Amino acid sequence: MEPRSCDTFVALPPATVKNRIIFGKNSDRLCDEVQEVVYFPAAVHDNLRGHLKCTYIEIDQVRETYAVVLSRPAWLWGAEMGANEHGVCIGNEAVWGREEVCDKEALLGMDLVRLGLERADTAEKALDVIVDLLEKYGQGGNCSEGGMAFSYHNSFLIADRNEAWILETAGKYWAAEKVHEGVRNISNQLSITTKIDREHPDMRNYAKQKGWWDGKKEFDFAATYSYIDTTKMTVSPGRYCEGYKLLNKHKDPKLHLGLWICMSRSRAV
């Protein structure tokens, strides 16, 4: 079998040398899809009555957007990964679970990556941007060029020079986990379990209404919103588990992994 992998990781001190934060992502988009790395400069938008055209829908524009470097499929507006002038990096992954995926055209997860980068100067502010837009406009639409239908929910790894956040979604519902130190990875599955630092205000009530959670046992986001046995998540075969083991094997000052972006707390390198 040819290797296929769509995974994102971050490594923070003390797992890295010289207080660096390392962010990396690889993608398994279709082999005949044109990929490009593009730069968009910072801009001030005076006409706030105008709208911003994303891949499928138009949304409200903001007064100021930051400079970004993006890696993206050429046919869409958003991006699979990128970084902005303030050192914020975001990568996304396709995820599926109990909540039905919406085929209706809305914001793609890749649109949300670019919007978070253009509108936020810290990782947590990017999280705020994404969840606010998710609540207002929703996520959905075909994520593939051409006739093949391919839709999904999204997870995001968001990092800056000080910390990282994992944001995982199911429709408009979401949970977020703050990463202060060490290593963390995401793949094509929900991975936030009981460590939930921020969440959609109705996430737990919705799960109770659907019969996914009894309201008594400890709330586990991945186990509730997907079909994953989270007790075996870090020992069972699969990309998430293999990434978890590899990162933890090397989480010391001699960390040597393929890098996409490397930055220090004080300056980009």
Short mmCIF file of the C-alpha atoms (twelve columns), coordinates in Angstrom:
data_MODEL
# 
_entry.id   MODEL 
# 
loop_
_atom_site.group_PDB 
_atom_site.id 
_atom_site.type_symbol 
_atom_site.label_atom_id 
_atom_site.label_alt_id 
_atom_site.label_comp_id 
_atom_site.label_asym_id 
_atom_site.label_seq_id 
_atom_site.Cartn_x 
_atom_site.Cartn_y 
_atom_site.Cartn_z 
_atom_site.pdbx_PDB_model_num 
ATOM 1   C CA . MET A 1   0.000   0.000  0.000  1 
ATOM 2   C CA . GLU A 2   1.142   3.525  -0.716 1 
ATOM 3   C CA . PRO A 3   1.508   5.552  2.491  1 
ATOM 4   C CA . ARG A 4   -1.406  7.912  3.129  1 
ATOM 5   C CA . SER A 5   -1.595  10.255 6.036  1 
ATOM 6   C CA . CYS A 6   -3.348  13.454 7.075  1 
ATOM 7   C CA . ASP A 7   -2.046  14.455 10.476 1 
ATOM 8   C CA . THR A 8   -1.107  17.593 12.407 1 
ATOM 9   C CA . PHE A 9   1.153   17.930 15.436 1 
ATOM 10  C CA . VAL A 10  2.659   20.482 17.778 1 
ATOM 11  C CA . ALA A 11  5.605   20.253 20.157 1 
ATOM 12  C CA . LEU A 12  6.122   22.821 22.926 1 
ATOM 13  C CA . PRO A 13  8.751   23.288 25.639 1 
ATOM 14  C CA . PRO A 14  10.096  21.343 27.473 1 
ATOM 15  C CA . ALA A 15  9.873   18.827 24.605 1 
ATOM 16  C CA . THR A 16  11.924  21.037 22.280 1 
ATOM 17  C CA . VAL A 17  15.259  22.849 22.312 1 
ATOM 18  C CA . LYS A 18  15.686  26.586 22.942 1 
ATOM 19  C CA . ASN A 19  11.993  27.097 23.886 1 
ATOM 20  C CA . ARG A 20  10.902  26.574 20.302 1 
ATOM 21  C CA . ILE A 21  7.395   25.601 19.309 1 
ATOM 22  C CA . ILE A 22  7.237   23.183 16.381 1 
ATOM 23  C CA . PHE A 23  4.114   22.887 14.251 1 
ATOM 24  C CA . GLY A 24  3.752   20.371 11.430 1 
ATOM 25  C CA . LYS A 25  1.087   19.025 9.099  1 
ATOM 26  C CA . ASN A 26  0.897   16.696 6.129  1 
ATOM 27  C CA . SER A 27  -2.081  16.099 3.875  1 
ATOM 28  C CA . ASP A 28  -3.493  13.319 1.724  1 
ATOM 29  C CA . ARG A 29  -5.555  15.326 -0.724 1 
ATOM 30  C CA . LEU A 30  -6.262  13.794 -4.138 1 
ATOM 31  C CA . CYS A 31  -3.119  13.221 -6.203 1 
ATOM 32  C CA . ASP A 32  -4.427  15.186 -9.197 1 
ATOM 33  C CA . GLU A 33  -5.560  18.203 -7.168 1 
ATOM 34  C CA . VAL A 34  -3.439  21.301 -7.748 1 
ATOM 35  C CA . GLN A 35  -1.808  22.541 -4.535 1 
ATOM 36  C CA . GLU A 36  -0.280  25.974 -4.054 1 
ATOM 37  C CA . VAL A 37  1.549   27.987 -1.428 1 
ATOM 38  C CA . VAL A 38  0.319   31.578 -1.493 1 
ATOM 39  C CA . TYR A 39  0.918   34.823 0.381  1 
ATOM 40  C CA . PHE A 40  -1.733  37.448 1.082  1 
ATOM 41  C CA . PRO A 41  -0.604  40.779 2.575  1 
ATOM 42  C CA . ALA A 42  -2.211  42.528 5.514  1 
ATOM 43  C CA . ALA A 43  -5.070  44.800 4.553  1 
ATOM 44  C CA . VAL A 44  -7.454  47.418 5.898  1 
ATOM 45  C CA . HIS A 45  -11.036 47.134 4.653  1 
ATOM 46  C CA . ASP A 46  -12.884 50.455 4.721  1 
ATOM 47  C CA . ASN A 47  -16.126 49.251 3.177  1 
ATOM 48  C CA . LEU A 48  -17.605 47.097 5.939  1 
ATOM 49  C CA . ARG A 49  -20.930 47.045 4.129  1 
ATOM 50  C CA . GLY A 50  -19.346 44.776 1.570  1 
ATOM 51  C CA . HIS A 51  -19.115 41.047 1.989  1 
ATOM 52  C CA . LEU A 52  -16.253 38.581 1.804  1 
ATOM 53  C CA . LYS A 53  -16.688 35.744 -0.696 1 
ATOM 54  C CA . CYS A 54  -15.357 32.484 0.741  1 
ATOM 55  C CA . THR A 55  -15.448 29.177 -1.137 1 
ATOM 56  C CA . TYR A 56  -19.244 28.903 -1.259 1 
ATOM 57  C CA . ILE A 57  -20.860 31.678 0.789  1 
ATOM 58  C CA . GLU A 58  -20.390 35.350 1.576  1 
ATOM 59  C CA . ILE A 59  -19.795 36.547 5.129  1 
ATOM 60  C CA . ASP A 60  -19.285 39.890 6.854  1 
ATOM 61  C CA . GLN A 61  -15.858 41.443 6.369  1 
ATOM 62  C CA . VAL A 62  -13.778 42.859 9.242  1 
ATOM 63  C CA . ARG A 63  -11.848 46.118 9.237  1 
ATOM 64  C CA . GLU A 64  -8.344  44.621 9.402  1 
ATOM 65  C CA . THR A 65  -6.834  41.334 8.217  1 
ATOM 66  C CA . TYR A 66  -3.321  40.070 8.885  1 
ATOM 67  C CA . ALA A 67  -0.725  38.860 6.398  1 
ATOM 68  C CA . VAL A 68  -0.819  35.093 5.863  1 
ATOM 69  C CA . VAL A 69  1.075   32.322 4.100  1 
ATOM 70  C CA . LEU A 70  -1.232  29.462 3.129  1 
ATOM 71  C CA . SER A 71  -0.942  25.973 1.712  1 
ATOM 72  C CA . ARG A 72  -4.171  25.128 -0.068 1 
ATOM 73  C CA . PRO A 73  -5.946  23.351 -2.918 1 
ATOM 74  C CA . ALA A 74  -5.955  25.924 -5.703 1 
ATOM 75  C CA . TRP A 75  -9.700  25.706 -6.386 1 
ATOM 76  C CA . LEU A 76  -10.920 26.964 -3.008 1 
ATOM 77  C CA . TRP A 77  -10.691 30.167 -0.966 1 
ATOM 78  C CA . GLY A 78  -9.478  28.715 2.324  1 
ATOM 79  C CA . ALA A 79  -6.462  26.599 3.245  1 
ATOM 80  C CA . GLU A 80  -5.481  23.334 4.875  1 
ATOM 81  C CA . MET A 81  -2.686  24.965 6.836  1 
ATOM 82  C CA . GLY A 82  -0.991  28.295 7.204  1 
ATOM 83  C CA . ALA A 83  0.695   30.897 9.373  1 
ATOM 84  C CA . ASN A 84  0.209   34.616 9.876  1 
ATOM 85  C CA . GLU A 85  2.446   37.587 10.588 1 
ATOM 86  C CA . HIS A 86  1.973   37.139 14.363 1 
ATOM 87  C CA . GLY A 87  3.231   33.560 14.386 1 
ATOM 88  C CA . VAL A 88  -0.177  31.907 14.644 1 
ATOM 89  C CA . CYS A 89  -0.332  28.554 12.827 1 
ATOM 90  C CA . ILE A 90  -3.428  26.466 12.061 1 
ATOM 91  C CA . GLY A 91  -3.970  23.073 10.451 1 
ATOM 92  C CA . ASN A 92  -7.245  21.190 10.076 1 
ATOM 93  C CA . GLU A 93  -8.354  17.564 9.792  1 
ATOM 94  C CA . ALA A 94  -11.521 15.937 8.506  1 
ATOM 95  C CA . VAL A 95  -13.523 14.176 11.232 1 
ATOM 96  C CA . TRP A 96  -16.768 12.235 11.346 1 
ATOM 97  C CA . GLY A 97  -18.986 11.077 14.201 1 
ATOM 98  C CA . ARG A 98  -22.578 10.694 15.390 1 
ATOM 99  C CA . GLU A 99  -23.670 14.149 14.230 1 
ATOM 100 C CA . GLU A 100 -24.749 14.070 10.588 1 
ATOM 101 C CA . VAL A 101 -22.515 15.892 8.122  1 
ATOM 102 C CA . CYS A 102 -24.294 18.737 6.326  1 
ATOM 103 C CA . ASP A 103 -24.015 18.832 2.536  1 
ATOM 104 C CA . LYS A 104 -25.536 22.321 2.412  1 
ATOM 105 C CA . GLU A 105 -23.019 24.929 1.329  1 
ATOM 106 C CA . ALA A 106 -21.655 26.889 4.271  1 
ATOM 107 C CA . LEU A 107 -18.117 27.586 5.471  1 
ATOM 108 C CA . LEU A 108 -15.603 24.843 4.788  1 
ATOM 109 C CA . GLY A 109 -13.211 23.913 7.556  1 
ATOM 110 C CA . MET A 110 -10.486 25.174 5.230  1 
ATOM 111 C CA . ASP A 111 -12.251 28.554 5.026  1 
ATOM 112 C CA . LEU A 112 -12.201 28.662 8.831  1 
ATOM 113 C CA . VAL A 113 -8.445  28.022 8.835  1 
ATOM 114 C CA . ARG A 114 -7.806  31.085 6.680  1 
ATOM 115 C CA . LEU A 115 -10.325 33.237 8.550  1 
ATOM 116 C CA . GLY A 116 -8.721  32.369 11.878 1 
ATOM 117 C CA . LEU A 117 -5.290  33.311 10.555 1 
ATOM 118 C CA . GLU A 118 -6.420  36.546 8.913  1 
ATOM 119 C CA . ARG A 119 -8.355  37.784 11.937 1 
ATOM 120 C CA . ALA A 120 -6.424  36.718 15.060 1 
ATOM 121 C CA . ASP A 121 -3.016  37.525 16.550 1 
ATOM 122 C CA . THR A 122 -3.021  34.717 19.152 1 
ATOM 123 C CA . ALA A 123 -4.054  31.071 19.115 1 
ATOM 124 C CA . GLU A 124 -6.958  31.559 21.512 1 
ATOM 125 C CA . LYS A 125 -8.267  34.544 19.553 1 
ATOM 126 C CA . ALA A 126 -8.180  32.367 16.413 1 
ATOM 127 C CA . LEU A 127 -10.247 29.790 18.283 1 
ATOM 128 C CA . ASP A 128 -12.740 32.545 19.145 1 
ATOM 129 C CA . VAL A 129 -12.928 33.608 15.501 1 
ATOM 130 C CA . ILE A 130 -13.568 30.069 14.309 1 
ATOM 131 C CA . VAL A 131 -16.265 29.158 16.845 1 
ATOM 132 C CA . ASP A 132 -18.061 32.497 16.389 1 
ATOM 133 C CA . LEU A 133 -18.165 31.990 12.610 1 
ATOM 134 C CA . LEU A 134 -19.198 28.364 13.089 1 
ATOM 135 C CA . GLU A 135 -22.157 29.477 15.196 1 
ATOM 136 C CA . LYS A 136 -23.169 32.221 12.765 1 
ATOM 137 C CA . TYR A 137 -22.670 30.520 9.392  1 
ATOM 138 C CA . GLY A 138 -22.240 26.796 10.078 1 
ATOM 139 C CA . GLN A 139 -19.918 24.363 8.303  1 
ATOM 140 C CA . GLY A 140 -20.697 22.305 5.241  1 
ATOM 141 C CA . GLY A 141 -20.319 21.853 1.513  1 
ATOM 142 C CA . ASN A 142 -18.307 19.665 -0.816 1 
ATOM 143 C CA . CYS A 143 -14.627 19.583 0.089  1 
ATOM 144 C CA . SER A 144 -13.618 18.035 -3.218 1 
ATOM 145 C CA . GLU A 145 -13.260 19.605 -6.643 1 
ATOM 146 C CA . GLY A 146 -15.324 18.032 -9.382 1 
ATOM 147 C CA . GLY A 147 -18.127 15.517 -9.169 1 
ATOM 148 C CA . MET A 148 -17.081 13.465 -6.128 1 
ATOM 149 C CA . ALA A 149 -19.080 14.351 -2.999 1 
ATOM 150 C CA . PHE A 150 -16.842 14.632 0.056  1 
ATOM 151 C CA . SER A 151 -18.051 16.447 3.173  1 
ATOM 152 C CA . TYR A 152 -16.959 16.313 6.791  1 
ATOM 153 C CA . HIS A 153 -16.742 18.072 10.125 1 
ATOM 154 C CA . ASN A 154 -13.424 19.527 11.211 1 
ATOM 155 C CA . SER A 155 -10.811 19.491 13.915 1 
ATOM 156 C CA . PHE A 156 -8.134  22.174 14.207 1 
ATOM 157 C CA . LEU A 157 -4.733  22.476 15.810 1 
ATOM 158 C CA . ILE A 158 -4.008  26.147 16.530 1 
ATOM 159 C CA . ALA A 159 -0.627  27.286 17.870 1 
ATOM 160 C CA . ASP A 160 1.230   30.500 18.615 1 
ATOM 161 C CA . ARG A 161 4.537   31.279 20.318 1 
ATOM 162 C CA . ASN A 162 3.177   30.530 23.792 1 
ATOM 163 C CA . GLU A 163 0.560   27.778 23.628 1 
ATOM 164 C CA . ALA A 164 -1.627  25.606 21.440 1 
ATOM 165 C CA . TRP A 165 -5.316  24.709 21.282 1 
ATOM 166 C CA . ILE A 166 -7.096  21.661 19.916 1 
ATOM 167 C CA . LEU A 167 -10.556 22.534 18.605 1 
ATOM 168 C CA . GLU A 168 -12.844 19.690 17.536 1 
ATOM 169 C CA . THR A 169 -16.309 20.108 16.051 1 
ATOM 170 C CA . ALA A 170 -19.498 18.187 15.358 1 
ATOM 171 C CA . GLY A 171 -21.824 20.392 13.368 1 
ATOM 172 C CA . LYS A 172 -22.059 23.629 15.365 1 
ATOM 173 C CA . TYR A 173 -21.032 21.920 18.609 1 
ATOM 174 C CA . TRP A 174 -17.422 21.935 19.729 1 
ATOM 175 C CA . ALA A 175 -14.910 21.282 22.469 1 
ATOM 176 C CA . ALA A 176 -11.447 22.776 22.938 1 
ATOM 177 C CA . GLU A 177 -8.386  21.617 24.838 1 
ATOM 178 C CA . LYS A 178 -5.525  23.913 25.799 1 
ATOM 179 C CA . VAL A 179 -2.009  22.561 25.377 1 
ATOM 180 C CA . HIS A 180 0.477   24.237 27.730 1 
ATOM 181 C CA . GLU A 181 3.517   22.022 27.184 1 
ATOM 182 C CA . GLY A 182 4.788   18.803 25.674 1 
ATOM 183 C CA . VAL A 183 3.355   17.272 22.496 1 
ATOM 184 C CA . ARG A 184 -0.063  16.829 20.931 1 
ATOM 185 C CA . ASN A 185 -1.358  15.510 17.609 1 
ATOM 186 C CA . ILE A 186 -4.639  15.196 15.716 1 
ATOM 187 C CA . SER A 187 -5.710  12.936 12.853 1 
ATOM 188 C CA . ASN A 188 -9.018  12.062 11.185 1 
ATOM 189 C CA . GLN A 189 -10.851 11.328 14.426 1 
ATOM 190 C CA . LEU A 190 -12.063 13.154 17.513 1 
ATOM 191 C CA . SER A 191 -9.394  13.068 20.217 1 
ATOM 192 C CA . ILE A 192 -10.552 15.381 23.031 1 
ATOM 193 C CA . THR A 193 -11.761 13.190 25.866 1 
ATOM 194 C CA . THR A 194 -12.372 14.508 29.409 1 
ATOM 195 C CA . LYS A 195 -9.875  17.402 29.427 1 
ATOM 196 C CA . ILE A 196 -12.142 20.126 28.067 1 
ATOM 197 C CA . ASP A 197 -11.050 23.711 28.679 1 
ATOM 198 C CA . ARG A 198 -13.722 25.429 26.586 1 
ATOM 199 C CA . GLU A 199 -16.915 24.188 24.948 1 
ATOM 200 C CA . HIS A 200 -20.110 25.131 23.152 1 
ATOM 201 C CA . PRO A 201 -22.632 26.134 25.852 1 
ATOM 202 C CA . ASP A 202 -25.228 23.598 24.662 1 
ATOM 203 C CA . MET A 203 -22.839 20.756 23.791 1 
ATOM 204 C CA . ARG A 204 -23.683 18.579 26.791 1 
ATOM 205 C CA . ASN A 205 -27.421 19.255 26.721 1 
ATOM 206 C CA . TYR A 206 -27.546 18.367 23.038 1 
ATOM 207 C CA . ALA A 207 -25.744 15.088 23.721 1 
ATOM 208 C CA . LYS A 208 -28.273 14.269 26.465 1 
ATOM 209 C CA . GLN A 209 -31.201 15.040 24.159 1 
ATOM 210 C CA . LYS A 210 -29.769 12.708 21.507 1 
ATOM 211 C CA . GLY A 211 -29.265 9.940  24.048 1 
ATOM 212 C CA . TRP A 212 -25.490 9.907  23.632 1 
ATOM 213 C CA . TRP A 213 -24.762 10.833 27.272 1 
ATOM 214 C CA . ASP A 214 -26.726 10.057 30.404 1 
ATOM 215 C CA . GLY A 215 -25.675 13.215 32.226 1 
ATOM 216 C CA . LYS A 216 -24.177 11.199 35.086 1 
ATOM 217 C CA . LYS A 217 -20.873 9.686  34.027 1 
ATOM 218 C CA . GLU A 218 -17.869 11.891 33.331 1 
ATOM 219 C CA . PHE A 219 -18.313 13.652 30.008 1 
ATOM 220 C CA . ASP A 220 -15.958 12.394 27.295 1 
ATOM 221 C CA . PHE A 221 -16.287 14.432 24.099 1 
ATOM 222 C CA . ALA A 222 -14.771 11.926 21.657 1 
ATOM 223 C CA . ALA A 223 -16.649 8.973  23.150 1 
ATOM 224 C CA . THR A 224 -19.935 10.920 23.184 1 
ATOM 225 C CA . TYR A 225 -19.834 12.542 19.761 1 
ATOM 226 C CA . SER A 226 -18.203 9.657  17.883 1 
ATOM 227 C CA . TYR A 227 -17.984 5.869  18.077 1 
ATOM 228 C CA . ILE A 228 -14.423 5.773  19.398 1 
ATOM 229 C CA . ASP A 229 -13.489 3.676  22.424 1 
ATOM 230 C CA . THR A 230 -11.304 6.326  24.016 1 
ATOM 231 C CA . THR A 231 -9.884  3.873  26.564 1 
ATOM 232 C CA . LYS A 232 -7.991  2.245  23.662 1 
ATOM 233 C CA . MET A 233 -7.283  5.392  21.642 1 
ATOM 234 C CA . THR A 234 -3.554  5.552  22.407 1 
ATOM 235 C CA . VAL A 235 -2.856  1.822  22.104 1 
ATOM 236 C CA . SER A 236 -4.940  0.686  19.143 1 
ATOM 237 C CA . PRO A 237 -3.606  0.625  15.547 1 
ATOM 238 C CA . GLY A 238 -4.154  3.809  13.580 1 
ATOM 239 C CA . ARG A 239 -2.518  7.070  12.610 1 
ATOM 240 C CA . TYR A 240 -3.542  8.999  15.714 1 
ATOM 241 C CA . CYS A 241 -2.076  6.316  17.966 1 
ATOM 242 C CA . GLU A 242 1.121   5.989  15.930 1 
ATOM 243 C CA . GLY A 243 1.585   9.773  15.922 1 
ATOM 244 C CA . TYR A 244 0.970   9.878  19.668 1 
ATOM 245 C CA . LYS A 245 3.573   7.174  20.302 1 
ATOM 246 C CA . LEU A 246 6.148   8.750  17.995 1 
ATOM 247 C CA . LEU A 247 5.818   12.201 19.539 1 
ATOM 248 C CA . ASN A 248 6.008   10.870 23.075 1 
ATOM 249 C CA . LYS A 249 9.028   8.753  22.174 1 
ATOM 250 C CA . HIS A 250 10.895  11.893 21.114 1 
ATOM 251 C CA . LYS A 251 9.560   14.483 23.565 1 
ATOM 252 C CA . ASP A 252 12.905  15.599 24.898 1 
ATOM 253 C CA . PRO A 253 15.398  18.323 23.899 1 
ATOM 254 C CA . LYS A 254 16.748  16.042 21.156 1 
ATOM 255 C CA . LEU A 255 13.472  16.086 19.237 1 
ATOM 256 C CA . HIS A 256 14.202  15.555 15.523 1 
ATOM 257 C CA . LEU A 257 11.123  15.390 13.289 1 
ATOM 258 C CA . GLY A 258 10.265  16.726 9.846  1 
ATOM 259 C CA . LEU A 259 9.228   20.352 10.268 1 
ATOM 260 C CA . TRP A 260 6.839   22.527 8.373  1 
ATOM 261 C CA . ILE A 261 7.169   25.572 10.610 1 
ATOM 262 C CA . CYS A 262 9.416   26.253 13.579 1 
ATOM 263 C CA . MET A 263 9.189   29.309 15.775 1 
ATOM 264 C CA . SER A 264 10.579  30.520 19.098 1 
ATOM 265 C CA . ARG A 265 8.739   32.345 21.834 1 
ATOM 266 C CA . SER A 266 10.583  35.540 21.017 1 
ATOM 267 C CA . ARG A 267 10.876  35.513 17.243 1 
ATOM 268 C CA . ALA A 268 10.073  33.498 14.108 1 
ATOM 269 C CA . VAL A 269 12.967  31.359 12.886 1 
# 
